[in-house]
Amino acid sequence: MHPVKTILYKKDDVKIITGIVVKDGKIRIKNSQHKAIYQDMEQWKSLSFVPESLSNRLLGRLNALSVVEPKLKDKAKTFRLFDSAKRVL
């Protein structure tokens, strides 16, 4: 075992493995990822003109994390619709 990289967890501990949380046998995304999505979404809502980089970053986060939490896939689809409508205005 590597003395620094190897972490031993107890059976009922929350385990963080490569940015993913394992709790009660279920995988979830970290709170910091939820916070990043929330902050980007709030910034997107507050701007009348949205830079393409912000839209791409938010859509990328939602799509990447939807592998772990499938409900984010629906958010990504909805965001895509609202983003295209916002760009038309």
Steps between C-alpha positions, in 0.01 A plus 500: 500500500613851421552687830344827380253405225339200665212575734323235701136572577270346754198312372252781565728796408430725204768417244634750248649327199626708207251780562204268552337432836401148602246495781281208604601311186380780269716735295439874500680816396685713751334802658764720338373388159142584599621841615685564173187416299289725722743793471524469122121475472448811715755692293331383178157614629628844604654593165300639210780414257657164585854428379523175307778384733264509800230306317752242379651461847163449665379260234828308523470465878140382475578244229814368669337461839183349355696176469495481881164670563259438210259776613759752380443379144150649515644826632745505209218454247293775662802730520572446131144609413509811719851591387406488132188709573707753696745533211218570252373793707 
